[in-house]
Amino acid sequence: MGVVEQAHNVKVLGSGDRTIVLAHGFGTDQSVWKHLVPHLVDGYKVVLYDNMGAGTTNPEYFDFDRYATLEGYAYDVIVILEELRITSCIYVGHSVSAMIGAVASISRPDLFSKIVMISASPRYLNTVDYFGGFEEDDLNQLFDAMQSNYKARCSGFAPLAVGGDMDSVSVQEFSRTLFNMRPDIALSVAQTIFQSDMRHLLCHVVVPCHIVQSMKDLAVPVVVAEYLHQNLGGESIVEVMSTDGHLPQLSSPDVVVPVLLRHIRCDIAV
């Protein structure tokens, strides 16, 4: 196993002619895909990895400058694919990793046959002509809370993000992976994500994109899914699910897994 594979805890499961890469979002790790993986390993080669900064990675490897932009993460994706000698994949990205995959596909479209985006957003801040869901004050309060008392902030944030109470298994699971992040790294990653603006790059994304979105999502309003659909440079399709929360693959697997399998297996009809 190469250095990059070790650093990102890369796992390769299953077998098949086609490769699926599963990329997790903020505050989680590859365990967020536990409900989906069993449905894929019989027909596909499945690649799982952890984004640098996740609680399962070595915090000493986290370069604050490199990961101050999504390009740093996108480069990691390309290096992982190259180390594994993967020439083409179906990339399934949740939250920020959907945008990370999109950025990676701009420089290496040959590596991606399609991107399945779950709860994706190119920008979280509102502007005069764009609704991302957050005002500047909202984000400043979030960052201040993360700095002053990280664990308390996680306890309050997890139920809101997942959509449920603290007793639910999915909220407890998200709380666990959030707690596992080193607080200063978590703050840096959150700032990078919530202050990012990838709208100008969308027109350069020519790989087919399947946009999958919860009806109710604290972090990503439904209108953002339509914005992606209208502004991506290649073919795209949107499916809004009757789910609640930003991590539907964890909180509503009975609804989400069949939807994801359909988008993985079926291409966009042109």
PDB file of C-alpha atoms in Angstrom, residues 13-20 36-46 90 261 264-265:
ATOM      1  CA  LEU A  13     -13.746  -4.031  -1.590  1.00  0.00           C
ATOM      2  CA  GLY A  14     -15.712  -6.217  -3.984  1.00  0.00           C
ATOM      3  CA  SER A  15     -14.981  -6.972  -7.599  1.00  0.00           C
ATOM      4  CA  GLY A  16     -16.310  -5.978 -10.975  1.00  0.00           C
ATOM      5  CA  ASP A  17     -15.429  -4.289 -14.243  1.00  0.00           C
ATOM      6  CA  ARG A  18     -16.543  -0.871 -12.984  1.00  0.00           C
ATOM      7  CA  THR A  19     -15.152   1.030  -9.996  1.00  0.00           C
ATOM      8  CA  ILE A  20     -17.171   3.120  -7.562  1.00  0.00           C
ATOM      9  CA  LEU A  36     -24.721   1.381   0.790  1.00  0.00           C
ATOM     10  CA  VAL A  37     -21.543  -0.717   0.544  1.00  0.00           C
ATOM     11  CA  PRO A  38     -23.180  -4.183   0.957  1.00  0.00           C
ATOM     12  CA  HIS A  39     -25.350  -3.455  -2.104  1.00  0.00           C
ATOM     13  CA  LEU A  40     -22.331  -2.643  -4.279  1.00  0.00           C
ATOM     14  CA  VAL A  41     -19.614  -5.192  -3.532  1.00  0.00           C
ATOM     15  CA  ASP A  42     -21.141  -8.019  -5.594  1.00  0.00           C
ATOM     16  CA  GLY A  43     -21.064  -6.125  -8.869  1.00  0.00           C
ATOM     17  CA  TYR A  44     -18.469  -3.378  -8.494  1.00  0.00           C
ATOM     18  CA  LYS A  45     -14.997  -2.687  -7.197  1.00  0.00           C
ATOM     19  CA  VAL A  46     -15.656  -0.232  -4.347  1.00  0.00           C
ATOM     20  CA  ILE A  90     -18.282   6.368 -10.816  1.00  0.00           C
ATOM     21  CA  LEU A 261     -28.240   2.424  -6.734  1.00  0.00           C
ATOM     22  CA  ILE A 264     -25.135   4.529 -10.100  1.00  0.00           C
ATOM     23  CA  ARG A 265     -26.519   1.919 -12.499  1.00  0.00           C
TER      24      ARG A 265
END
